[in-house]
């Protein structure tokens, strides 16, 4: 069993358009870069994809996005699916 320390830095940018008061459609961009042993810089990753958000019960929302890798880094996943559930207090 081998352990290694890896630091990840990521930035996300998204934009959505309100189709109706309850439905939003948009796009998202995710940039990630890793540092093996907190020193060696890995290849940067870039993912893009659409997102869909639904509001309900006047306080809750559910957002889902599918992201596809556009940088062709072989050892990383080509696809990500993310989901966020939120409640406004």
PDB file of C-alpha atoms in Angstrom:
ATOM      1  CA  UNK A   1       0.000   0.000   0.000  1.00  0.00           C
ATOM      2  CA  UNK A   2       1.496   3.299  -1.075  1.00  0.00           C
ATOM      3  CA  UNK A   3       0.339   6.780  -0.147  1.00  0.00           C
ATOM      4  CA  UNK A   4       1.192  10.011  -1.874  1.00  0.00           C
ATOM      5  CA  UNK A   5       0.275  13.606  -1.163  1.00  0.00           C
ATOM      6  CA  UNK A   6      -1.528  15.394  -3.964  1.00  0.00           C
ATOM      7  CA  UNK A   7      -2.860  18.934  -3.884  1.00  0.00           C
ATOM      8  CA  UNK A   8      -5.631  19.862  -6.334  1.00  0.00           C
ATOM      9  CA  UNK A   9      -6.620  23.340  -7.377  1.00  0.00           C
ATOM     10  CA  UNK A  10      -9.834  23.814  -9.315  1.00  0.00           C
ATOM     11  CA  UNK A  11     -11.899  26.673 -10.663  1.00  0.00           C
ATOM     12  CA  UNK A  12     -15.452  26.461 -11.952  1.00  0.00           C
ATOM     13  CA  UNK A  13     -17.374  28.906 -14.107  1.00  0.00           C
ATOM     14  CA  UNK A  14     -21.010  28.568 -15.059  1.00  0.00           C
ATOM     15  CA  UNK A  15     -23.736  30.575 -16.690  1.00  0.00           C
ATOM     16  CA  UNK A  16     -27.461  29.810 -16.820  1.00  0.00           C
ATOM     17  CA  UNK A  17     -30.542  31.215 -18.509  1.00  0.00           C
ATOM     18  CA  UNK A  18     -33.901  31.235 -16.711  1.00  0.00           C
ATOM     19  CA  UNK A  19     -36.345  29.539 -19.084  1.00  0.00           C
ATOM     20  CA  UNK A  20     -39.270  29.648 -16.631  1.00  0.00           C
ATOM     21  CA  UNK A  21     -39.394  30.639 -12.937  1.00  0.00           C
ATOM     22  CA  UNK A  22     -38.550  27.001 -12.055  1.00  0.00           C
ATOM     23  CA  UNK A  23     -36.193  25.866 -14.849  1.00  0.00           C
ATOM     24  CA  UNK A  24     -32.704  27.062 -15.750  1.00  0.00           C
ATOM     25  CA  UNK A  25     -30.462  25.813 -18.559  1.00  0.00           C
ATOM     26  CA  UNK A  26     -26.804  26.688 -18.982  1.00  0.00           C
ATOM     27  CA  UNK A  27     -23.200  25.643 -19.347  1.00  0.00           C
ATOM     28  CA  UNK A  28     -20.292  24.982 -17.041  1.00  0.00           C
ATOM     29  CA  UNK A  29     -16.496  24.932 -17.301  1.00  0.00           C
ATOM     30  CA  UNK A  30     -14.188  23.194 -14.817  1.00  0.00           C
ATOM     31  CA  UNK A  31     -10.404  23.649 -14.708  1.00  0.00           C
ATOM     32  CA  UNK A  32      -8.276  21.412 -12.465  1.00  0.00           C
ATOM     33  CA  UNK A  33      -4.560  21.144 -11.868  1.00  0.00           C
ATOM     34  CA  UNK A  34      -2.783  18.758  -9.510  1.00  0.00           C
ATOM     35  CA  UNK A  35       0.513  18.943  -7.671  1.00  0.00           C
ATOM     36  CA  UNK A  36       2.108  15.571  -6.809  1.00  0.00           C
ATOM     37  CA  UNK A  37       3.862  15.669  -3.472  1.00  0.00           C
ATOM     38  CA  UNK A  38       2.844  19.375  -3.473  1.00  0.00           C
ATOM     39  CA  UNK A  39       5.661  20.179  -5.931  1.00  0.00           C
ATOM     40  CA  UNK A  40       5.414  18.493  -9.351  1.00  0.00           C
ATOM     41  CA  UNK A  41       2.738  20.031 -11.572  1.00  0.00           C
ATOM     42  CA  UNK A  42       0.451  17.564 -13.390  1.00  0.00           C
ATOM     43  CA  UNK A  43      -1.157  18.209 -16.759  1.00  0.00           C
ATOM     44  CA  UNK A  44      -4.043  20.684 -16.466  1.00  0.00           C
ATOM     45  CA  UNK A  45      -7.549  19.340 -17.022  1.00  0.00           C
ATOM     46  CA  UNK A  46     -10.417  21.171 -18.676  1.00  0.00           C
ATOM     47  CA  UNK A  47     -14.018  19.936 -18.642  1.00  0.00           C
ATOM     48  CA  UNK A  48     -17.060  21.572 -20.284  1.00  0.00           C
ATOM     49  CA  UNK A  49     -20.727  20.653 -20.426  1.00  0.00           C
ATOM     50  CA  UNK A  50     -24.368  21.669 -20.032  1.00  0.00           C
ATOM     51  CA  UNK A  51     -26.246  22.093 -16.759  1.00  0.00           C
ATOM     52  CA  UNK A  52     -29.908  21.996 -15.764  1.00  0.00           C
ATOM     53  CA  UNK A  53     -31.364  23.454 -12.583  1.00  0.00           C
ATOM     54  CA  UNK A  54     -34.860  23.080 -11.126  1.00  0.00           C
ATOM     55  CA  UNK A  55     -36.355  25.142  -8.270  1.00  0.00           C
ATOM     56  CA  UNK A  56     -39.092  23.716  -6.079  1.00  0.00           C
ATOM     57  CA  UNK A  57     -40.882  24.402  -2.781  1.00  0.00           C
ATOM     58  CA  UNK A  58     -39.836  28.088  -3.088  1.00  0.00           C
ATOM     59  CA  UNK A  59     -36.599  27.373  -1.147  1.00  0.00           C
ATOM     60  CA  UNK A  60     -34.965  24.339  -2.744  1.00  0.00           C
ATOM     61  CA  UNK A  61     -33.107  23.663  -5.969  1.00  0.00           C
ATOM     62  CA  UNK A  62     -31.464  20.716  -7.699  1.00  0.00           C
ATOM     63  CA  UNK A  63     -28.732  21.282 -10.287  1.00  0.00           C
ATOM     64  CA  UNK A  64     -27.106  18.607 -12.415  1.00  0.00           C
ATOM     65  CA  UNK A  65     -24.319  18.826 -14.968  1.00  0.00           C
ATOM     66  CA  UNK A  66     -22.457  16.456 -17.260  1.00  0.00           C
ATOM     67  CA  UNK A  67     -18.873  17.468 -17.956  1.00  0.00           C
ATOM     68  CA  UNK A  68     -16.675  16.126 -20.756  1.00  0.00           C
ATOM     69  CA  UNK A  69     -12.873  16.333 -20.736  1.00  0.00           C
ATOM     70  CA  UNK A  70     -11.504  18.388 -23.634  1.00  0.00           C
ATOM     71  CA  UNK A  71      -7.777  18.188 -22.755  1.00  0.00           C
ATOM     72  CA  UNK A  72      -7.246  14.472 -23.574  1.00  0.00           C
ATOM     73  CA  UNK A  73      -5.214  13.586 -20.460  1.00  0.00           C
ATOM     74  CA  UNK A  74      -5.082   9.788 -20.601  1.00  0.00           C
ATOM     75  CA  UNK A  75      -5.043   8.913 -16.891  1.00  0.00           C
ATOM     76  CA  UNK A  76      -8.050  11.071 -15.982  1.00  0.00           C
ATOM     77  CA  UNK A  77     -11.786  10.414 -16.447  1.00  0.00           C
ATOM     78  CA  UNK A  78     -13.276  11.588 -19.742  1.00  0.00           C
ATOM     79  CA  UNK A  79     -16.696  12.227 -18.183  1.00  0.00           C
ATOM     80  CA  UNK A  80     -18.030  13.618 -14.879  1.00  0.00           C
ATOM     81  CA  UNK A  81     -21.593  13.847 -13.612  1.00  0.00           C
ATOM     82  CA  UNK A  82     -22.291  16.268 -10.762  1.00  0.00           C
ATOM     83  CA  UNK A  83     -25.416  17.034  -8.787  1.00  0.00           C
ATOM     84  CA  UNK A  84     -26.027  19.753  -6.193  1.00  0.00           C
ATOM     85  CA  UNK A  85     -29.035  20.010  -3.881  1.00  0.00           C
ATOM     86  CA  UNK A  86     -29.521  23.312  -2.099  1.00  0.00           C
ATOM     87  CA  UNK A  87     -31.853  24.952   0.399  1.00  0.00           C
ATOM     88  CA  UNK A  88     -32.131  28.725   0.795  1.00  0.00           C
ATOM     89  CA  UNK A  89     -32.506  29.661   4.460  1.00  0.00           C
TER      90      UNK A  89
END
